Amino acid sequence: MPLKNRKILPSGGYHFYEARTGWSPMPMLDFETTVSLIIEHRKANPRFAGQWATDRASVSDELDLSTCRQLASKGLAEDWCTEGGGFSFQAGPAPQQQWLGRKLRESAAAVRKLVAGIGVLTDWLGDGAEPVSPEVAELRAATCASGCPKNRPGSLGDFFTIEASELIRKQLEAKSDMNLSTKSDERLGVCSACLCPLKLKVWTPIEHVLKHTSDEVKKKLDERCWILK
């Protein structure tokens, strides 16, 4: 193991970045707690099962190596680490730094999608906020929930969007005296192509959706998507 002592918190704490989900644990926790959090996070994302380890020994080694690479990028590795176990003091940038440029580009694209989503809601609410019929919403929801690869659980970065949509949905229910829910709600998350919470979007009239769906986003939609019909 590269770390000289896993029981002593290194400068800046323990560092780990899970590229598949964009998640990192808090850096200032002790080693064993951090390992437990990584394992818990991975087990909570079964879609990646088989692509990562969940046994304690392997995850401990990953955290060890990731932390030493982070320390090496700051010129601090010799104080806390020893060479070996896949690590050298000349190690390249830590994984966090390698992915930073890509993450910034992804963030800019996400902002554009969120602005478009706000436009959809603004138009809809300003136009009387009349939802589509339950039959239409059910068909849309079933399409999204039936194996669409763009339908994914909301991540931490999506929480504010999801919570805002739930508030709007409840307001619409009160106004229209309808229960805006479908049989597929438990399987609806966020569309990764447009970043829209699907529980709300399936009730939105198509004219408002199309007005704010760019050609770029349309190309990213699944070919079975109801927006393209």
Coordinates of C-alpha atoms in Angstrom, one line a residue:
M1 CA 0.0 0.0 0.0
P2 CA 1.4 3.4 -0.9
L3 CA 0.2 5.3 2.2
K4 CA 2.6 5.0 5.1
N5 CA -0.1 4.9 7.7
R6 CA -3.9 4.6 6.9
K7 CA -4.7 5.6 10.5
I8 CA -3.2 9.1 10.2
L9 CA -5.2 11.6 8.2
P10 CA -2.9 13.0 5.4
S11 CA -2.7 16.6 4.3
G12 CA -6.1 17.5 2.7
G13 CA -7.7 14.3 3.8
Y14 CA -8.4 11.2 1.8
H15 CA -9.3 11.8 -1.9
F16 CA -11.4 9.6 -4.1
Y17 CA -13.4 10.3 -7.3
E18 CA -15.9 7.9 -8.8
A19 CA -15.9 8.8 -12.5
R20 CA -18.9 6.7 -13.5
T21 CA -21.2 8.6 -11.2
G22 CA -19.3 11.9 -10.6
W23 CA -19.3 11.3 -6.9
S24 CA -16.7 11.9 -4.2
P25 CA -16.9 11.3 -0.4
M26 CA -16.0 14.0 2.1
P27 CA -12.2 14.2 2.2
M28 CA -11.7 14.8 6.0
L29 CA -13.2 11.5 7.2
D30 CA -11.1 8.7 8.5
F31 CA -9.8 6.0 6.2
E32 CA -12.2 3.1 7.2
T33 CA -15.3 5.4 7.1
T34 CA -14.3 6.6 3.6
V35 CA -13.9 3.0 2.4
S36 CA -17.4 2.2 3.8
L37 CA -18.9 5.1 2.0
I38 CA -17.4 4.1 -1.3
I39 CA -18.7 0.6 -1.0
E40 CA -22.1 1.9 0.0
H41 CA -22.2 4.2 -3.0
R42 CA -21.2 1.5 -5.4
K43 CA -23.8 -0.9 -4.0
A44 CA -26.4 1.8 -4.4
N45 CA -25.6 2.0 -8.2
P46 CA -26.2 -1.6 -9.3
R47 CA -26.2 -0.6 -13.0
F48 CA -22.4 -0.6 -12.8
A49 CA -22.1 -3.9 -11.0
G50 CA -19.2 -5.8 -12.4
Q51 CA -17.3 -2.7 -13.4
W52 CA -16.0 -2.0 -9.9
A53 CA -15.0 -3.8 -6.7
T54 CA -17.1 -3.7 -3.6
D55 CA -14.9 -5.9 -1.3
R56 CA -13.2 -4.0 1.5
A57 CA -9.6 -4.9 0.6
S58 CA -9.9 -3.8 -3.0
V59 CA -11.6 -0.6 -2.2
S60 CA -9.1 0.2 0.5
D61 CA -6.3 -0.2 -2.1
E62 CA -8.1 2.1 -4.5
L63 CA -8.6 4.8 -1.9
D64 CA -4.9 4.4 -0.8
L65 CA -3.7 4.8 -4.4
S66 CA -6.0 7.7 -5.3
T67 CA -5.0 9.6 -2.2
C68 CA -1.3 9.2 -2.9
R69 CA -1.8 10.4 -6.5
Q70 CA -3.6 13.5 -5.2
L71 CA -0.8 14.1 -2.8
A72 CA 1.8 13.7 -5.6
S73 CA 0.0 16.3 -7.7
K74 CA 0.6 18.7 -4.8
G75 CA 4.2 17.7 -4.2
L76 CA 3.4 16.2 -0.8
A77 CA 3.6 12.4 -1.6
E78 CA 7.0 11.8 0.0
D79 CA 5.7 12.9 3.3
W80 CA 2.8 10.5 3.3
C81 CA 3.4 7.7 0.8
T82 CA 5.9 5.2 -0.3
E83 CA 6.5 4.0 -3.8
G84 CA 5.0 0.7 -4.9
G85 CA 1.6 -0.8 -5.3
G86 CA 1.1 1.0 -8.6
F87 CA 2.3 4.3 -7.3
S88 CA 5.4 6.4 -7.9
F89 CA 6.4 9.9 -6.8
Q90 CA 6.3 10.9 -10.5
A91 CA 2.7 9.8 -10.9
G92 CA 0.6 11.8 -13.3
P93 CA -2.3 14.1 -12.3
A94 CA -4.9 12.7 -9.9
P95 CA -8.1 11.4 -11.5
Q96 CA -10.0 14.5 -10.3
Q97 CA -7.7 16.7 -12.4
Q98 CA -7.8 14.5 -15.4
W99 CA -11.5 14.7 -15.6
L100 CA -11.8 18.4 -14.7
G101 CA -11.8 19.7 -18.3
R102 CA -14.4 17.2 -19.4
K103 CA -16.6 18.0 -16.4
L104 CA -16.4 21.7 -17.1
R105 CA -17.6 21.1 -20.7
E106 CA -20.4 18.8 -19.4
S107 CA -21.5 21.5 -16.9
A108 CA -21.8 24.1 -19.7
A109 CA -24.0 21.8 -21.7
A110 CA -26.1 21.0 -18.6
V111 CA -26.7 24.7 -18.0
R112 CA -28.0 25.1 -21.6
K113 CA -30.4 22.2 -21.0
L114 CA -31.6 23.6 -17.7
V115 CA -32.3 27.0 -19.3
A116 CA -34.3 25.2 -22.0
G117 CA -36.2 23.3 -19.3
I118 CA -37.1 26.5 -17.5
G119 CA -38.4 27.9 -20.8
V120 CA -40.7 24.9 -21.2
L121 CA -42.2 25.5 -17.7
T122 CA -42.5 29.2 -18.1
D123 CA -44.4 28.8 -21.4
W124 CA -46.6 26.1 -19.9
L125 CA -47.4 28.0 -16.7
G126 CA -48.0 31.2 -18.6
D127 CA -50.4 29.4 -21.0
G128 CA -52.7 28.3 -18.2
A129 CA -50.8 25.2 -17.2
E130 CA -53.3 22.7 -18.6
P131 CA -51.8 19.2 -18.5
V132 CA -52.3 16.6 -21.2
S133 CA -54.9 13.9 -20.6
P134 CA -54.1 11.0 -18.2
E135 CA -54.1 8.6 -21.2
V136 CA -51.4 10.6 -23.0
A137 CA -49.3 10.9 -19.8
E138 CA -49.6 7.2 -19.1
L139 CA -48.4 6.3 -22.6
R140 CA -45.4 8.7 -22.3
A141 CA -44.5 7.5 -18.9
A142 CA -44.6 3.9 -20.0
T143 CA -42.3 4.7 -22.9
C144 CA -39.8 6.4 -20.6
A145 CA -40.0 3.6 -18.0
S146 CA -39.7 0.7 -20.5
G147 CA -35.9 0.4 -20.7
C148 CA -35.1 3.9 -22.1
P149 CA -31.4 4.4 -21.5
K150 CA -31.9 8.1 -21.0
N151 CA -34.2 7.6 -17.9
R152 CA -31.9 7.6 -14.9
P153 CA -32.2 8.2 -11.1
G154 CA -31.6 11.8 -10.0
S155 CA -28.1 12.5 -8.8
L156 CA -27.1 15.2 -6.2
G157 CA -26.6 17.6 -9.0
D158 CA -30.3 17.1 -10.0
F159 CA -32.0 17.5 -6.6
F160 CA -32.9 21.1 -6.9
T161 CA -34.5 20.5 -10.3
I162 CA -36.4 17.5 -9.1
E163 CA -37.7 19.3 -5.9
A164 CA -38.8 22.3 -7.9
S165 CA -40.7 20.1 -10.4
E166 CA -42.5 18.3 -7.5
L167 CA -43.7 21.7 -6.1
I168 CA -45.0 22.7 -9.5
R169 CA -46.7 19.4 -10.0
K170 CA -48.5 19.7 -6.6
Q171 CA -49.6 23.2 -7.5
L172 CA -51.0 22.0 -10.8
E173 CA -52.8 19.1 -9.1
A174 CA -54.5 21.7 -6.8
K175 CA -55.4 23.9 -9.7
S176 CA -56.7 21.2 -12.1
D177 CA -58.1 19.0 -9.3
M178 CA -56.3 16.1 -11.0
N179 CA -54.0 13.5 -9.6
L180 CA -50.9 14.1 -11.8
S181 CA -49.3 10.7 -11.3
T182 CA -48.9 7.7 -13.5
K183 CA -48.5 3.9 -12.9
S184 CA -44.8 4.3 -13.9
D185 CA -43.9 7.1 -11.5
E186 CA -41.7 4.9 -9.4
R187 CA -39.5 4.1 -12.4
L188 CA -39.3 7.7 -13.7
G189 CA -36.1 9.7 -13.0
V190 CA -34.4 12.4 -14.9
C191 CA -33.9 12.4 -18.7
S192 CA -30.1 12.5 -19.2
A193 CA -30.6 14.0 -22.7
C194 CA -32.6 17.1 -21.6
L195 CA -32.2 17.1 -17.8
C196 CA -35.9 17.2 -17.3
P197 CA -37.6 15.4 -14.3
L198 CA -39.9 13.0 -16.2
K199 CA -42.7 12.8 -13.6
L200 CA -43.5 16.4 -14.6
K201 CA -42.5 16.3 -18.3
V202 CA -44.9 13.5 -19.2
W203 CA -47.8 15.9 -18.3
T204 CA -46.5 18.8 -20.4
P205 CA -48.2 19.7 -23.7
I206 CA -46.0 18.7 -26.7
E207 CA -46.0 22.2 -28.2
H208 CA -44.2 23.6 -25.2
V209 CA -41.7 20.7 -25.2
L210 CA -40.8 21.0 -28.9
K211 CA -40.5 24.8 -28.7
H212 CA -37.6 24.4 -26.3
T213 CA -36.0 21.2 -27.5
S214 CA -32.9 22.0 -29.7
D215 CA -31.8 19.8 -32.6
E216 CA -28.7 19.0 -30.4
V217 CA -30.9 17.5 -27.7
K218 CA -33.2 15.7 -30.2
K219 CA -30.2 13.9 -31.5
K220 CA -29.4 12.6 -28.0
L221 CA -32.9 11.3 -27.3
D222 CA -33.6 7.6 -27.6
E223 CA -35.2 6.8 -31.0
R224 CA -38.3 5.5 -29.2
C225 CA -38.8 8.8 -27.3
W226 CA -42.4 10.2 -27.4
I227 CA -41.0 13.7 -28.1
L228 CA -39.9 12.5 -31.6
K229 CA -43.3 11.0 -32.5

